[in-house]
Amino acid sequence: MAIKKNIKFDLPIGGIRAKNMQEIREHFTLEILEYARNGTLVKWLRSRKLEDELTAVQALLELDDDALFSGLCTVFSVSPRQNLLTALAQLRGEFNAAKVDVSPRQNLLTALAQLRGEFNAAKVGIKPREKTLERALSELARSVSIASNNSGLKEDNFLTQAVANTNEKITASLAKWRADVSRQQRNTEFREQFGDSLLVYVCGKVKAGKSSIGNYVAYGHGDPNRSIIDAAEPTPEFFCEAIAEDAKKPEAELTAAELEEKRKLAAQRNLAEQRKFAVGACERTASIQGFKLSGLTWIDSPGLHSRTEPKGELAQGYVDAADLILYSMSSSQPGRKTDLEEIADLLQKGKRVEVVITRCDMTDVDEMMLENWFLKS
Ligand SMILES: Nc1nc2c(ncn2[C@@H]2O[C@H](COP(=O)(O)OP(=O)(O)O)[C@@H](O)[C@H]2O)c(=O)[nH]1
Ligand SMILES: [Mg+2]
């Protein structure tokens, strides 16, 4: 005959682990109902040898939830007032949890939806203005060239050299303006792929928490499971782009190492199809992943200074076109020399950079080792 073992265990309830009836009474919450239904309460009473209560609870199990709960209140001598207070405390906890869930990300989504509307409205007037600007620049260039060729002055006139110098300066300024305009246009064309949304580019070292932040913005969760992904509303649209030059060569021309890299890239692309960023992945492929959500395009760069750091034009294109660069650093190793150099470089390019410190919730192993070392010495 099998012997039933009644191993003692504490009942997690109302934020504590109850060892006796009094602790349950003082921390009584609706959790008790679930414990009664799934058999945990019966096991707990049996393990504590509380025979009378055990019999009473077993007799209640046929009842519906309301009757069962009020019966459990009687068994545990919980007064209706106490009952009310615990219900209120539980409600407050639920409100707080809901608040945490809704506020920052929901606010961001609302702001982004609004932003998309503003982008669309602004776009309507941009094309004609660009054409007007282009016409004015061509007209100016033509006038300068006519003026420089027809000054009407004799070659030995002392003003001839002054006019030539001035024209040279004007021509140089014009060339610079034209270069600025065409760079701006290239950015605009590049940006058109993103539906003119707010472009956020996340960079930082490998394991700095970049992908987790991206997933949080996309789904409200750092590493969402399938059900969170399927239920997401609005739905982020994930994409992946190869930036390694090798990725464009025909397979027959690739070396074994390049082929391997290409295979990894395909795996990475697969991850993009998973509709989230891979968290904790050791990035070894040069690819850029991102998602579009409402008025936002979010780009997750592979870690900077990683072995296959992207130096391609595409990565640079994203950086140039980005409205905001989030520079992520782990709180265990913030502000390393290379991080600061990278940030200084971005700031010099006139980019708006915000630093995000991740893993603030964690005690680093190094800190713990240091503490132990101090204790020992
Ligand atoms: N505890 C904690 N872990 C984090 C945090 N951010 C990221 N992680 C973990 O750190 C590891 C690396 O994160 P990941 O987002 O893949 O970094 P990435 O390489 O910069 O994209 C993963 O195991 C994450 O779960 C955080 O704020 N707190
Ligand atoms: Mg990552």
Short mmCIF file of C-alpha atoms and ligand atoms in Angstrom, two decimals:
data_model
loop_
_atom_site.label_atom_id
_atom_site.label_comp_id
_atom_site.label_asym_id
_atom_site.label_seq_id
_atom_site.Cartn_x
_atom_site.Cartn_y
_atom_site.Cartn_z
CA MET A 1 0.00 0.00 0.00
CA ALA A 2 1.30 3.44 -0.90
CA ILE A 3 1.98 5.68 2.08
CA LYS A 4 0.80 9.26 1.68
CA LYS A 5 3.49 11.66 2.82
CA ASN A 6 2.25 14.87 4.38
CA ILE A 7 5.23 17.14 3.86
CA LYS A 8 4.86 20.45 5.66
CA PHE A 9 4.85 23.54 3.48
CA ASP A 10 3.96 27.23 3.91
CA LEU A 11 0.95 28.67 2.13
CA PRO A 12 1.77 31.78 0.05
CA ILE A 13 -1.05 34.20 0.77
CA GLY A 14 -1.42 37.97 1.01
CA GLY A 15 2.28 38.44 0.27
CA ILE A 16 3.53 36.17 3.09
CA ARG A 17 4.11 32.43 3.49
CA ALA A 18 1.63 31.31 6.16
CA LYS A 19 2.74 28.70 8.69
CA ASN A 20 -0.40 28.66 10.84
CA MET A 21 -4.09 29.55 10.99
CA GLN A 22 -3.43 32.95 12.53
CA GLU A 23 -1.13 33.99 9.68
CA ILE A 24 -3.75 32.96 7.15
CA ARG A 25 -6.40 34.89 9.11
CA GLU A 26 -4.24 38.03 9.14
CA HIS A 27 -3.36 37.85 5.47
CA PHE A 28 -6.60 36.41 4.18
CA THR A 29 -7.22 37.20 0.48
CA LEU A 30 -9.24 35.78 -2.40
CA GLU A 31 -6.26 33.55 -3.16
CA ILE A 32 -7.75 31.18 -0.59
CA LEU A 33 -10.55 30.39 -3.04
CA GLU A 34 -8.11 29.14 -5.65
CA TYR A 35 -6.24 27.09 -3.03
CA ALA A 36 -9.51 25.52 -1.94
CA ARG A 37 -10.43 24.64 -5.54
CA ASN A 38 -7.03 23.24 -6.58
CA GLY A 39 -6.53 21.12 -3.46
CA THR A 40 -3.58 23.10 -2.05
CA LEU A 41 -5.55 24.21 1.02
CA VAL A 42 -6.61 20.65 1.83
CA LYS A 43 -2.98 19.51 1.52
CA TRP A 44 -1.79 22.36 3.73
CA LEU A 45 -4.42 21.62 6.46
CA ARG A 46 -3.55 17.92 6.30
CA SER A 47 0.19 18.61 6.54
CA ARG A 48 -0.45 20.78 9.60
CA LYS A 49 -2.74 18.09 11.10
CA LEU A 50 -5.64 20.57 11.43
CA GLU A 51 -8.28 17.83 11.22
CA ASP A 52 -11.37 19.88 12.20
CA GLU A 53 -10.66 22.61 9.68
CA LEU A 54 -9.84 19.99 7.06
CA THR A 55 -13.24 18.31 7.47
CA ALA A 56 -14.99 21.70 7.40
CA VAL A 57 -13.23 22.79 4.20
CA GLN A 58 -13.89 19.46 2.48
CA ALA A 59 -17.59 19.86 3.26
CA LEU A 60 -17.59 23.29 1.55
CA LEU A 61 -16.05 22.19 -1.74
CA GLU A 62 -19.39 21.30 -3.38
CA LEU A 63 -20.60 24.91 -3.01
CA ASP A 64 -20.35 27.70 -5.55
CA ASP A 65 -17.58 30.32 -5.25
CA ASP A 66 -19.56 32.86 -3.21
CA ALA A 67 -20.81 30.31 -0.69
CA LEU A 68 -17.41 28.61 -0.56
CA PHE A 69 -15.66 31.91 0.14
CA SER A 70 -18.04 32.88 2.93
CA GLY A 71 -17.70 29.33 4.36
CA LEU A 72 -13.89 29.72 4.30
CA CYS A 73 -14.24 33.05 6.14
CA THR A 74 -16.11 31.20 8.89
CA VAL A 75 -13.55 28.37 9.06
CA PHE A 76 -10.68 30.84 9.38
CA SER A 77 -12.69 33.17 11.69
CA VAL A 78 -12.25 36.10 9.36
CA SER A 79 -14.66 38.91 10.22
CA PRO A 80 -16.68 40.54 7.43
CA ARG A 81 -14.80 43.81 8.13
CA GLN A 82 -11.44 42.09 7.87
CA ASN A 83 -12.72 40.50 4.73
CA LEU A 84 -13.64 43.89 3.31
CA LEU A 85 -10.27 45.38 4.23
CA THR A 86 -8.33 42.60 2.57
CA ALA A 87 -10.53 42.83 -0.53
CA LEU A 88 -9.81 46.57 -0.67
CA ALA A 89 -6.05 45.99 -0.24
CA GLN A 90 -6.17 43.46 -3.05
CA LEU A 91 -8.09 45.88 -5.24
CA ARG A 92 -5.52 48.59 -4.59
CA GLY A 93 -2.76 46.15 -5.60
CA GLU A 94 -4.64 45.38 -8.82
CA PHE A 95 -5.08 49.09 -9.54
CA ASN A 96 -1.36 49.69 -9.03
CA ALA A 97 -0.47 46.78 -11.29
CA ALA A 98 -2.85 48.08 -13.96
CA LYS A 99 -1.39 51.57 -13.64
CA VAL A 100 2.15 50.27 -14.16
CA ASP A 101 0.99 48.32 -17.17
CA VAL A 102 -0.88 51.15 -18.82
CA SER A 103 0.96 54.36 -18.16
CA PRO A 104 4.36 54.88 -19.86
CA ARG A 105 3.99 52.60 -22.87
CA GLN A 106 0.33 53.41 -23.46
CA ASN A 107 1.11 57.12 -23.30
CA LEU A 108 3.92 56.60 -25.80
CA LEU A 109 1.62 54.74 -28.19
CA THR A 110 -1.00 57.47 -28.00
CA ALA A 111 1.64 60.14 -28.66
CA LEU A 112 3.01 58.15 -31.61
CA ALA A 113 -0.40 57.74 -33.20
CA GLN A 114 -0.83 61.51 -32.95
CA LEU A 115 2.64 62.04 -34.40
CA ARG A 116 1.82 59.90 -37.43
CA GLY A 117 -1.13 62.20 -38.17
CA GLU A 118 1.15 65.24 -37.90
CA PHE A 119 3.73 63.66 -40.21
CA ASN A 120 1.12 62.93 -42.83
CA ALA A 121 -0.22 66.49 -42.66
CA ALA A 122 3.30 67.97 -42.95
CA LYS A 123 4.20 65.70 -45.88
CA VAL A 124 1.47 67.19 -48.08
CA GLY A 125 3.25 70.56 -48.34
CA ILE A 126 6.83 69.30 -48.58
CA LYS A 127 7.14 68.20 -52.24
CA PRO A 128 6.08 71.55 -53.82
CA ARG A 129 8.40 73.40 -51.41
CA GLU A 130 11.30 71.16 -52.38
CA LYS A 131 10.62 71.91 -56.06
CA THR A 132 10.50 75.68 -55.40
CA LEU A 133 13.82 75.49 -53.53
CA GLU A 134 15.45 73.47 -56.33
CA ARG A 135 14.22 75.96 -58.97
CA ALA A 136 15.52 78.94 -56.95
CA LEU A 137 18.95 77.32 -56.56
CA SER A 138 19.23 76.58 -60.31
CA GLU A 139 18.17 80.13 -61.13
CA LEU A 140 20.76 81.55 -58.74
CA ALA A 141 23.52 79.36 -60.20
CA ARG A 142 22.59 80.50 -63.72
CA SER A 143 22.62 84.21 -62.75
CA VAL A 144 26.03 83.86 -61.09
CA SER A 145 27.52 82.22 -64.14
CA ILE A 146 26.04 84.91 -66.47
CA ALA A 147 27.28 87.68 -64.17
CA SER A 148 30.80 86.29 -63.94
CA ASN A 149 31.07 85.96 -67.72
CA ASN A 150 29.58 89.36 -68.53
CA SER A 151 30.95 91.81 -66.01
CA GLY A 152 31.55 94.26 -68.87
CA LEU A 153 34.86 95.26 -67.30
CA LYS A 154 38.14 95.34 -69.16
CA GLU A 155 40.69 92.77 -68.09
CA ASP A 156 43.08 95.37 -66.73
CA ASN A 157 40.32 97.11 -64.71
CA PHE A 158 41.26 96.96 -61.01
CA LEU A 159 37.67 95.74 -60.21
CA THR A 160 37.90 92.68 -62.47
CA GLN A 161 39.87 90.63 -59.91
CA ALA A 162 37.52 91.70 -57.09
CA VAL A 163 34.46 90.60 -59.13
CA ALA A 164 36.14 87.29 -59.99
CA ASN A 165 36.95 86.66 -56.29
CA THR A 166 33.42 87.44 -55.20
CA ASN A 167 31.94 85.19 -57.88
CA GLU A 168 34.24 82.39 -56.77
CA LYS A 169 32.98 82.72 -53.19
CA ILE A 170 29.36 82.75 -54.34
CA THR A 171 29.94 79.66 -56.49
CA ALA A 172 31.55 77.82 -53.53
CA SER A 173 28.63 78.71 -51.25
CA LEU A 174 26.19 77.56 -53.90
CA ALA A 175 27.97 74.24 -54.26
CA LYS A 176 27.76 73.76 -50.49
CA TRP A 177 24.05 74.58 -50.44
CA ARG A 178 23.43 72.13 -53.26
CA ALA A 179 25.35 69.41 -51.41
CA ASP A 180 23.32 70.13 -48.25
CA VAL A 181 20.07 69.99 -50.18
CA SER A 182 20.94 66.72 -51.90
CA ARG A 183 22.05 65.15 -48.59
CA GLN A 184 18.79 66.24 -47.04
CA GLN A 185 16.91 64.78 -50.00
CA ARG A 186 18.78 61.49 -49.71
CA ASN A 187 17.74 61.35 -46.07
CA THR A 188 14.18 62.09 -47.06
CA GLU A 189 14.20 59.35 -49.73
CA PHE A 190 15.78 56.90 -47.28
CA ARG A 191 13.25 57.87 -44.69
CA GLU A 192 10.35 57.37 -47.05
CA GLN A 193 10.79 53.64 -46.52
CA PHE A 194 9.69 54.21 -42.94
CA GLY A 195 6.51 56.02 -43.78
CA ASP A 196 8.04 59.20 -42.39
CA SER A 197 7.76 58.03 -38.84
CA LEU A 198 9.86 58.94 -35.85
CA LEU A 199 13.07 57.01 -36.35
CA VAL A 200 14.71 55.70 -33.18
CA TYR A 201 18.05 53.93 -33.49
CA VAL A 202 19.26 51.94 -30.50
CA CYS A 203 22.93 51.29 -30.09
CA GLY A 204 25.34 50.19 -27.41
CA LYS A 205 27.44 47.16 -26.65
CA VAL A 206 26.30 43.57 -26.95
CA LYS A 207 24.19 42.59 -23.89
CA ALA A 208 23.52 46.21 -23.03
CA GLY A 209 19.80 45.39 -23.08
CA LYS A 210 19.04 46.93 -26.51
CA SER A 211 16.78 44.14 -27.73
CA SER A 212 14.92 43.99 -24.42
CA ILE A 213 14.07 47.69 -24.59
CA GLY A 214 12.86 47.26 -28.18
CA ASN A 215 10.64 44.35 -27.19
CA TYR A 216 9.28 46.37 -24.30
CA VAL A 217 8.29 49.23 -26.60
CA ALA A 218 6.81 46.77 -29.11
CA TYR A 219 4.91 44.59 -26.65
CA GLY A 220 5.20 46.01 -23.12
CA HIS A 221 7.43 43.03 -22.29
CA GLY A 222 11.23 42.57 -22.51
CA ASP A 223 11.02 39.04 -23.91
CA PRO A 224 7.40 38.40 -24.88
CA ASN A 225 5.99 34.91 -25.36
CA ARG A 226 3.82 33.87 -28.29
CA SER A 227 0.51 34.75 -26.61
CA ILE A 228 1.69 38.31 -25.80
CA ILE A 229 2.90 38.69 -29.40
CA ASP A 230 -0.36 37.41 -30.85
CA ALA A 231 -2.48 39.62 -28.60
CA ALA A 232 -0.49 42.83 -29.23
CA GLU A 233 -2.56 45.79 -30.31
CA PRO A 234 -1.36 47.78 -32.22
CA THR A 235 0.74 45.09 -33.90
CA PRO A 236 4.43 45.89 -34.46
CA GLU A 237 5.66 44.96 -37.93
CA PHE A 238 9.16 43.45 -37.68
CA PHE A 239 11.76 43.52 -40.46
CA CYS A 240 15.40 42.58 -40.97
CA GLU A 241 17.98 43.94 -43.40
CA ALA A 242 21.36 42.51 -44.28
CA ILE A 243 24.17 45.01 -44.37
CA ALA A 244 27.10 42.70 -44.93
CA GLU A 245 28.44 43.11 -48.45
CA ASP A 246 28.94 39.35 -48.66
CA ALA A 247 25.23 38.79 -48.27
CA LYS A 248 24.72 40.17 -51.77
CA LYS A 249 27.26 37.92 -53.55
CA PRO A 250 26.10 34.72 -55.31
CA GLU A 251 26.63 31.65 -53.09
CA ALA A 252 29.16 30.08 -55.50
CA GLU A 253 31.55 33.01 -54.94
CA LEU A 254 31.47 32.84 -51.14
CA THR A 255 34.20 31.34 -48.98
CA ALA A 256 33.28 28.79 -46.30
CA ALA A 257 33.38 31.49 -43.60
CA GLU A 258 31.17 33.79 -45.66
CA LEU A 259 28.72 30.96 -46.28
CA GLU A 260 28.57 30.29 -42.55
CA GLU A 261 27.93 33.98 -41.95
CA LYS A 262 25.17 33.95 -44.54
CA ARG A 263 23.56 30.96 -42.86
CA LYS A 264 23.61 32.79 -39.53
CA LEU A 265 22.08 35.78 -41.21
CA ALA A 266 19.25 33.61 -42.49
CA ALA A 267 18.71 32.38 -38.93
CA GLN A 268 18.63 35.96 -37.74
CA ARG A 269 16.08 36.81 -40.39
CA ASN A 270 14.06 33.94 -39.08
CA LEU A 271 14.17 35.58 -35.68
CA ALA A 272 12.71 38.72 -37.20
CA GLU A 273 9.89 36.52 -38.43
CA GLN A 274 9.37 35.54 -34.80
CA ARG A 275 8.12 39.10 -34.49
CA LYS A 276 10.41 40.05 -31.62
CA PHE A 277 14.08 40.79 -31.03
CA ALA A 278 16.14 37.87 -29.81
CA VAL A 279 17.09 38.59 -26.22
CA GLY A 280 20.42 37.44 -24.86
CA ALA A 281 21.59 36.52 -28.37
CA CYS A 282 25.30 36.74 -29.13
CA GLU A 283 25.21 38.81 -32.26
CA ARG A 284 27.66 37.62 -34.84
CA THR A 285 25.86 38.65 -37.99
CA ALA A 286 25.86 42.04 -39.58
CA SER A 287 22.16 42.68 -39.85
CA ILE A 288 19.84 45.42 -38.83
CA GLN A 289 16.51 44.54 -37.30
CA GLY A 290 13.63 46.78 -36.56
CA PHE A 291 9.91 47.22 -36.28
CA LYS A 292 7.34 49.76 -37.28
CA LEU A 293 4.60 50.64 -34.86
CA SER A 294 2.16 53.45 -35.38
CA GLY A 295 4.24 56.59 -36.01
CA LEU A 296 7.47 54.94 -34.89
CA THR A 297 10.27 53.05 -36.62
CA TRP A 298 12.55 51.33 -34.11
CA ILE A 299 15.95 50.02 -35.16
CA ASP A 300 17.93 47.55 -33.06
CA SER A 301 21.56 47.70 -34.14
CA PRO A 302 23.94 44.83 -33.59
CA GLY A 303 26.29 45.63 -30.68
CA LEU A 304 28.87 48.29 -31.38
CA HIS A 305 32.45 47.12 -31.47
CA SER A 306 31.29 43.57 -31.83
CA ARG A 307 33.34 41.44 -34.18
CA THR A 308 31.06 42.14 -37.12
CA GLU A 309 30.25 45.72 -36.30
CA PRO A 310 28.25 47.15 -39.16
CA LYS A 311 30.20 49.80 -40.96
CA GLY A 312 28.09 49.64 -44.09
CA GLU A 313 26.37 52.54 -45.71
CA LEU A 314 23.02 51.22 -44.57
CA ALA A 315 23.88 51.39 -40.86
CA GLN A 316 25.28 54.88 -41.41
CA GLY A 317 22.13 55.79 -43.31
CA TYR A 318 20.02 54.81 -40.33
CA VAL A 319 22.22 56.79 -37.95
CA ASP A 320 22.11 59.88 -40.21
CA ALA A 321 18.35 59.71 -40.63
CA ALA A 322 17.60 58.90 -36.97
CA ASP A 323 15.57 61.45 -35.02
CA LEU A 324 16.76 59.98 -31.77
CA ILE A 325 19.59 57.69 -30.81
CA LEU A 326 19.18 55.67 -27.64
CA TYR A 327 22.52 54.63 -26.27
CA SER A 328 22.05 51.67 -23.98
CA MET A 329 24.52 50.73 -21.26
CA SER A 330 24.31 48.10 -18.55
CA SER A 331 24.47 49.52 -15.01
CA SER A 332 27.19 46.96 -14.25
CA GLN A 333 29.54 48.58 -16.80
CA PRO A 334 28.30 52.06 -17.59
CA GLY A 335 30.37 54.73 -19.34
CA ARG A 336 33.25 52.63 -20.62
CA LYS A 337 35.85 54.53 -22.61
CA THR A 338 34.60 53.18 -25.93
CA ASP A 339 31.01 54.04 -24.99
CA LEU A 340 31.94 57.63 -24.21
CA GLU A 341 33.91 57.93 -27.46
CA GLU A 342 30.95 56.61 -29.41
CA ILE A 343 28.54 59.02 -27.70
CA ALA A 344 30.90 61.97 -28.27
CA ASP A 345 31.12 61.01 -31.94
CA LEU A 346 27.33 60.90 -32.28
CA LEU A 347 26.94 64.25 -30.49
CA GLN A 348 29.53 65.80 -32.77
CA LYS A 349 27.46 64.71 -35.74
CA GLY A 350 24.66 66.76 -34.21
CA LYS A 351 22.59 63.71 -33.28
CA ARG A 352 20.22 63.77 -30.37
CA VAL A 353 21.40 61.06 -28.01
CA GLU A 354 19.71 59.76 -24.87
CA VAL A 355 21.54 57.36 -22.60
CA VAL A 356 19.58 54.45 -21.17
CA ILE A 357 21.00 52.59 -18.20
CA THR A 358 19.67 49.04 -18.05
CA ARG A 359 19.81 46.28 -15.42
CA CYS A 360 19.40 48.76 -12.59
CA ASP A 361 17.34 46.12 -10.84
CA MET A 362 20.31 43.77 -10.58
CA THR A 363 23.20 43.42 -8.19
CA ASP A 364 26.21 42.74 -10.28
CA VAL A 365 28.29 39.66 -9.53
CA ASP A 366 31.36 41.88 -9.34
CA GLU A 367 29.76 44.00 -6.64
CA MET A 368 28.89 40.88 -4.67
CA MET A 369 32.43 39.57 -5.06
CA LEU A 370 33.77 42.89 -3.86
CA GLU A 371 31.47 42.82 -0.84
CA ASN A 372 32.61 39.28 0.05
CA TRP A 373 36.20 40.28 -0.39
CA PHE A 374 35.73 43.20 2.03
CA LEU A 375 33.98 40.94 4.53
CA LYS A 376 36.79 38.40 4.37
CA SER A 377 39.64 40.86 4.59
N1 LIG B 1 17.55 42.04 -14.87
C1 LIG B 1 17.58 42.67 -16.04
N2 LIG B 1 18.00 42.00 -17.11
C2 LIG B 1 18.03 42.63 -18.29
C3 LIG B 1 17.64 44.00 -18.43
N3 LIG B 1 17.79 44.34 -19.73
C4 LIG B 1 18.26 43.25 -20.36
N4 LIG B 1 18.41 42.22 -19.50
C5 LIG B 1 18.95 40.88 -19.80
O1 LIG B 1 20.25 41.05 -20.32
C6 LIG B 1 20.53 40.11 -21.35
C7 LIG B 1 20.94 40.82 -22.63
O2 LIG B 1 19.85 41.61 -23.07
P1 LIG B 1 19.59 41.93 -24.60
O3 LIG B 1 18.36 42.76 -24.66
O4 LIG B 1 19.64 40.70 -25.46
O5 LIG B 1 20.89 42.83 -24.90
P2 LIG B 1 21.48 43.30 -26.31
O6 LIG B 1 22.59 42.37 -26.65
O7 LIG B 1 22.01 44.68 -26.05
O8 LIG B 1 20.39 43.28 -27.31
C8 LIG B 1 19.27 39.28 -21.50
O9 LIG B 1 19.44 38.09 -20.78
C9 LIG B 1 18.18 40.14 -20.88
O10 LIG B 1 17.14 39.35 -20.34
C10 LIG B 1 17.20 44.70 -17.24
O11 LIG B 1 16.86 45.90 -17.25
N5 LIG B 1 17.21 43.98 -16.08
MG MG B 2 20.27 42.29 -29.16
#
